C-alpha cells in the first residue's frame, strides 16, 4: 500500500498560471512471477488559473504482469472519473538484466484521453543508470513520436 503526493504547476501564459497538490493511493500484490496493482490517481483540488478551476483527470487504475524466462507480459486499464477509458498491453524481453526490448499497444479515445497507438522500444541498464528509447506509431494525432528517458535506481 502506498500514497504518493505531488505538486502540479502549469503556465498557459505569463498572466495565467496555476498550481495544486494531488495524491495517488495504490496497493500492490506480488506472488512469484505474478504481480498486480490497483490505484486511484490524481486526487485533489482543481487547478485554478484565475478564471475558475479545472479538475485534473482523476482515475482508477488496475494492472497486472507475469514474467517467465526473461519475458514479461503486462496489461493495464484506466477508468477516468469523467467516463473515459484507456487500456494498454505490453511485452518486455530482458536480456541478462542489461538490455531490454519492448513492444506495446495503447487503446485510447482521441476526444477524451490519449489516442490509440503502438510502440516499440529498448532500454539499457548499467551501474544503476537507465537509458530508454521508445517510438510511437500508428496514430494520426501523435504522428511519429520518439521518446527518450534517463533514470537512476538507488
PDB file of C-alpha atoms in Angstrom:
ATOM      1  CA  UNK A   1       0.000   0.000   0.000  1.00  0.00           C
ATOM      2  CA  UNK A   2       1.372   3.408  -0.892  1.00  0.00           C
ATOM      3  CA  UNK A   3       0.477   7.069  -1.011  1.00  0.00           C
ATOM      4  CA  UNK A   4       2.210   9.462  -3.372  1.00  0.00           C
ATOM      5  CA  UNK A   5       1.831  13.239  -3.190  1.00  0.00           C
ATOM      6  CA  UNK A   6       2.747  15.692  -5.942  1.00  0.00           C
ATOM      7  CA  UNK A   7       2.759  19.418  -6.540  1.00  0.00           C
ATOM      8  CA  UNK A   8       1.487  20.250 -10.045  1.00  0.00           C
ATOM      9  CA  UNK A   9       2.187  23.608 -11.681  1.00  0.00           C
ATOM     10  CA  UNK A  10       1.079  24.847 -15.092  1.00  0.00           C
ATOM     11  CA  UNK A  11       1.540  28.040 -17.066  1.00  0.00           C
ATOM     12  CA  UNK A  12      -0.620  28.832 -20.087  1.00  0.00           C
ATOM     13  CA  UNK A  13       0.760  32.377 -20.368  1.00  0.00           C
ATOM     14  CA  UNK A  14       2.533  34.929 -18.156  1.00  0.00           C
ATOM     15  CA  UNK A  15      -0.795  36.009 -16.676  1.00  0.00           C
ATOM     16  CA  UNK A  16      -2.402  32.536 -16.497  1.00  0.00           C
ATOM     17  CA  UNK A  17      -0.567  30.297 -14.050  1.00  0.00           C
ATOM     18  CA  UNK A  18      -1.977  27.710 -11.707  1.00  0.00           C
ATOM     19  CA  UNK A  19      -0.905  25.074  -9.211  1.00  0.00           C
ATOM     20  CA  UNK A  20      -2.380  22.399  -6.973  1.00  0.00           C
ATOM     21  CA  UNK A  21      -1.489  19.361  -4.880  1.00  0.00           C
ATOM     22  CA  UNK A  22      -2.544  15.868  -5.974  1.00  0.00           C
ATOM     23  CA  UNK A  23      -2.254  12.400  -4.448  1.00  0.00           C
ATOM     24  CA  UNK A  24      -2.328   8.768  -5.576  1.00  0.00           C
ATOM     25  CA  UNK A  25      -3.315   5.820  -3.379  1.00  0.00           C
ATOM     26  CA  UNK A  26      -2.155   2.393  -4.565  1.00  0.00           C
ATOM     27  CA  UNK A  27      -1.995  -1.223  -3.439  1.00  0.00           C
ATOM     28  CA  UNK A  28       0.176  -3.972  -4.939  1.00  0.00           C
ATOM     29  CA  UNK A  29       0.272  -7.762  -4.699  1.00  0.00           C
ATOM     30  CA  UNK A  30       3.323  -9.900  -5.558  1.00  0.00           C
ATOM     31  CA  UNK A  31       3.480 -13.683  -5.743  1.00  0.00           C
ATOM     32  CA  UNK A  32       6.362 -15.311  -7.562  1.00  0.00           C
ATOM     33  CA  UNK A  33       6.418 -14.152 -11.181  1.00  0.00           C
ATOM     34  CA  UNK A  34       2.980 -12.508 -10.971  1.00  0.00           C
ATOM     35  CA  UNK A  35       2.169  -9.034  -9.711  1.00  0.00           C
ATOM     36  CA  UNK A  36      -0.958  -6.903  -9.710  1.00  0.00           C
ATOM     37  CA  UNK A  37      -1.839  -3.416  -8.562  1.00  0.00           C
ATOM     38  CA  UNK A  38      -4.853  -1.172  -8.022  1.00  0.00           C
ATOM     39  CA  UNK A  39      -4.827   2.571  -7.587  1.00  0.00           C
ATOM     40  CA  UNK A  40      -6.779   5.783  -7.519  1.00  0.00           C
ATOM     41  CA  UNK A  41      -4.780   8.619  -9.079  1.00  0.00           C
ATOM     42  CA  UNK A  42      -4.801  12.419  -9.314  1.00  0.00           C
ATOM     43  CA  UNK A  43      -6.962  13.055  -6.255  1.00  0.00           C
ATOM     44  CA  UNK A  44      -7.011  16.667  -5.148  1.00  0.00           C
ATOM     45  CA  UNK A  45      -8.418  20.134  -5.645  1.00  0.00           C
ATOM     46  CA  UNK A  46      -8.871  21.805  -9.026  1.00  0.00           C
ATOM     47  CA  UNK A  47      -6.094  23.831 -10.613  1.00  0.00           C
ATOM     48  CA  UNK A  48      -7.095  27.492 -10.815  1.00  0.00           C
ATOM     49  CA  UNK A  49      -5.765  29.901 -13.458  1.00  0.00           C
ATOM     50  CA  UNK A  50      -7.650  32.880 -12.000  1.00  0.00           C
ATOM     51  CA  UNK A  51     -10.779  32.417 -14.138  1.00  0.00           C
ATOM     52  CA  UNK A  52     -12.178  29.300 -12.488  1.00  0.00           C
ATOM     53  CA  UNK A  53     -10.937  25.861 -11.552  1.00  0.00           C
ATOM     54  CA  UNK A  54     -10.180  22.863 -13.758  1.00  0.00           C
ATOM     55  CA  UNK A  55     -10.247  19.327 -12.367  1.00  0.00           C
ATOM     56  CA  UNK A  56      -7.242  17.128 -13.041  1.00  0.00           C
ATOM     57  CA  UNK A  57      -8.125  13.792 -14.715  1.00  0.00           C
ATOM     58  CA  UNK A  58      -8.798  11.574 -11.673  1.00  0.00           C
ATOM     59  CA  UNK A  59      -8.927   7.866 -12.440  1.00  0.00           C
ATOM     60  CA  UNK A  60      -8.983   4.326 -11.119  1.00  0.00           C
ATOM     61  CA  UNK A  61      -6.186   2.117 -12.465  1.00  0.00           C
ATOM     62  CA  UNK A  62      -5.665  -1.657 -12.428  1.00  0.00           C
ATOM     63  CA  UNK A  63      -2.720  -3.569 -13.823  1.00  0.00           C
ATOM     64  CA  UNK A  64      -1.123  -6.991 -13.853  1.00  0.00           C
ATOM     65  CA  UNK A  65       2.098  -8.552 -15.137  1.00  0.00           C
ATOM     66  CA  UNK A  66       3.538 -12.032 -15.449  1.00  0.00           C
ATOM     67  CA  UNK A  67       7.192 -12.906 -16.097  1.00  0.00           C
ATOM     68  CA  UNK A  68       8.728 -16.131 -17.358  1.00  0.00           C
ATOM     69  CA  UNK A  69      12.158 -16.848 -18.875  1.00  0.00           C
ATOM     70  CA  UNK A  70      13.066 -13.164 -19.277  1.00  0.00           C
ATOM     71  CA  UNK A  71       9.757 -12.248 -20.945  1.00  0.00           C
ATOM     72  CA  UNK A  72       7.225 -10.058 -19.121  1.00  0.00           C
ATOM     73  CA  UNK A  73       3.657  -9.554 -20.356  1.00  0.00           C
ATOM     74  CA  UNK A  74       1.655  -6.728 -18.823  1.00  0.00           C
ATOM     75  CA  UNK A  75      -1.864  -5.326 -19.021  1.00  0.00           C
ATOM     76  CA  UNK A  76      -3.266  -2.066 -17.613  1.00  0.00           C
ATOM     77  CA  UNK A  77      -6.692  -0.411 -17.628  1.00  0.00           C
ATOM     78  CA  UNK A  78      -7.568   3.167 -16.653  1.00  0.00           C
ATOM     79  CA  UNK A  79     -11.140   4.236 -15.909  1.00  0.00           C
ATOM     80  CA  UNK A  80     -11.346   8.023 -15.711  1.00  0.00           C
ATOM     81  CA  UNK A  81     -13.973   9.518 -13.417  1.00  0.00           C
ATOM     82  CA  UNK A  82     -15.109  11.585 -16.429  1.00  0.00           C
ATOM     83  CA  UNK A  83     -16.213   8.344 -18.145  1.00  0.00           C
ATOM     84  CA  UNK A  84     -13.249   7.865 -20.495  1.00  0.00           C
ATOM     85  CA  UNK A  85     -11.399   4.529 -20.693  1.00  0.00           C
ATOM     86  CA  UNK A  86      -7.818   3.594 -21.671  1.00  0.00           C
ATOM     87  CA  UNK A  87      -6.121   0.211 -21.815  1.00  0.00           C
ATOM     88  CA  UNK A  88      -2.602  -0.937 -22.629  1.00  0.00           C
ATOM     89  CA  UNK A  89      -0.743  -4.182 -23.091  1.00  0.00           C
ATOM     90  CA  UNK A  90       2.947  -4.736 -23.491  1.00  0.00           C
ATOM     91  CA  UNK A  91       5.785  -7.212 -23.756  1.00  0.00           C
ATOM     92  CA  UNK A  92       9.339  -6.766 -22.484  1.00  0.00           C
ATOM     93  CA  UNK A  93      12.244  -9.118 -23.106  1.00  0.00           C
ATOM     94  CA  UNK A  94      15.020  -8.852 -20.516  1.00  0.00           C
ATOM     95  CA  UNK A  95      18.494  -9.679 -21.855  1.00  0.00           C
ATOM     96  CA  UNK A  96      20.601 -10.522 -18.760  1.00  0.00           C
ATOM     97  CA  UNK A  97      19.291  -7.512 -16.815  1.00  0.00           C
ATOM     98  CA  UNK A  98      21.311  -5.160 -19.046  1.00  0.00           C
ATOM     99  CA  UNK A  99      19.281  -4.685 -22.237  1.00  0.00           C
ATOM    100  CA  UNK A 100      15.510  -4.651 -22.672  1.00  0.00           C
ATOM    101  CA  UNK A 101      13.406  -4.938 -25.833  1.00  0.00           C
ATOM    102  CA  UNK A 102       9.838  -3.650 -25.586  1.00  0.00           C
ATOM    103  CA  UNK A 103       6.633  -3.519 -27.650  1.00  0.00           C
ATOM    104  CA  UNK A 104       3.133  -2.444 -26.748  1.00  0.00           C
ATOM    105  CA  UNK A 105      -0.250  -1.135 -27.741  1.00  0.00           C
ATOM    106  CA  UNK A 106      -2.279   1.626 -26.088  1.00  0.00           C
ATOM    107  CA  UNK A 107      -6.020   1.844 -26.659  1.00  0.00           C
ATOM    108  CA  UNK A 108      -7.428   5.316 -26.119  1.00  0.00           C
ATOM    109  CA  UNK A 109     -10.016   7.822 -27.137  1.00  0.00           C
ATOM    110  CA  UNK A 110      -8.954  10.815 -29.266  1.00  0.00           C
ATOM    111  CA  UNK A 111     -11.586  13.139 -27.801  1.00  0.00           C
ATOM    112  CA  UNK A 112     -11.066  12.430 -24.070  1.00  0.00           C
ATOM    113  CA  UNK A 113      -7.580  10.994 -23.492  1.00  0.00           C
ATOM    114  CA  UNK A 114      -4.512   9.895 -25.407  1.00  0.00           C
ATOM    115  CA  UNK A 115      -5.337   8.330 -28.769  1.00  0.00           C
ATOM    116  CA  UNK A 116      -4.637   4.694 -29.664  1.00  0.00           C
ATOM    117  CA  UNK A 117      -1.064   3.929 -30.750  1.00  0.00           C
ATOM    118  CA  UNK A 118       1.527   1.169 -30.951  1.00  0.00           C
ATOM    119  CA  UNK A 119       5.052   1.451 -29.565  1.00  0.00           C
ATOM    120  CA  UNK A 120       8.431  -0.251 -29.781  1.00  0.00           C
ATOM    121  CA  UNK A 121      11.486   0.485 -27.700  1.00  0.00           C
ATOM    122  CA  UNK A 122      14.646  -0.577 -25.998  1.00  0.00           C
ATOM    123  CA  UNK A 123      16.474   0.155 -22.801  1.00  0.00           C
ATOM    124  CA  UNK A 124      19.934  -0.278 -21.303  1.00  0.00           C
ATOM    125  CA  UNK A 125      20.737  -0.514 -17.573  1.00  0.00           C
ATOM    126  CA  UNK A 126      24.304  -0.209 -16.245  1.00  0.00           C
ATOM    127  CA  UNK A 127      25.509   0.596 -12.707  1.00  0.00           C
ATOM    128  CA  UNK A 128      22.062   1.840 -11.683  1.00  0.00           C
ATOM    129  CA  UNK A 129      21.688   4.146 -14.710  1.00  0.00           C
ATOM    130  CA  UNK A 130      18.937   3.503 -17.247  1.00  0.00           C
ATOM    131  CA  UNK A 131      18.645   4.849 -20.783  1.00  0.00           C
ATOM    132  CA  UNK A 132      15.340   4.179 -22.555  1.00  0.00           C
ATOM    133  CA  UNK A 133      14.045   4.981 -26.028  1.00  0.00           C
ATOM    134  CA  UNK A 134      10.584   4.381 -27.500  1.00  0.00           C
ATOM    135  CA  UNK A 135       8.985   5.061 -30.858  1.00  0.00           C
ATOM    136  CA  UNK A 136       5.218   5.662 -31.022  1.00  0.00           C
ATOM    137  CA  UNK A 137       3.450   4.988 -34.296  1.00  0.00           C
ATOM    138  CA  UNK A 138       0.026   4.237 -35.740  1.00  0.00           C
ATOM    139  CA  UNK A 139      -1.628   7.453 -34.556  1.00  0.00           C
ATOM    140  CA  UNK A 140      -2.559  10.391 -36.769  1.00  0.00           C
ATOM    141  CA  UNK A 141      -2.696  12.866 -33.875  1.00  0.00           C
ATOM    142  CA  UNK A 142       0.621  11.796 -32.281  1.00  0.00           C
ATOM    143  CA  UNK A 143       2.392  11.291 -35.605  1.00  0.00           C
ATOM    144  CA  UNK A 144       5.719   9.530 -35.401  1.00  0.00           C
ATOM    145  CA  UNK A 145       6.966  10.327 -31.905  1.00  0.00           C
ATOM    146  CA  UNK A 146      10.353   9.384 -30.469  1.00  0.00           C
ATOM    147  CA  UNK A 147      10.676   9.447 -26.665  1.00  0.00           C
ATOM    148  CA  UNK A 148      13.809   9.180 -24.517  1.00  0.00           C
ATOM    149  CA  UNK A 149      14.238   8.654 -20.784  1.00  0.00           C
ATOM    150  CA  UNK A 150      17.204   8.719 -18.433  1.00  0.00           C
ATOM    151  CA  UNK A 151      16.983   7.406 -14.883  1.00  0.00           C
ATOM    152  CA  UNK A 152      18.942   6.211 -11.894  1.00  0.00           C
ATOM    153  CA  UNK A 153      17.955   3.491  -9.408  1.00  0.00           C
ATOM    154  CA  UNK A 154      19.292   3.563  -5.851  1.00  0.00           C
TER     155      UNK A 154
END
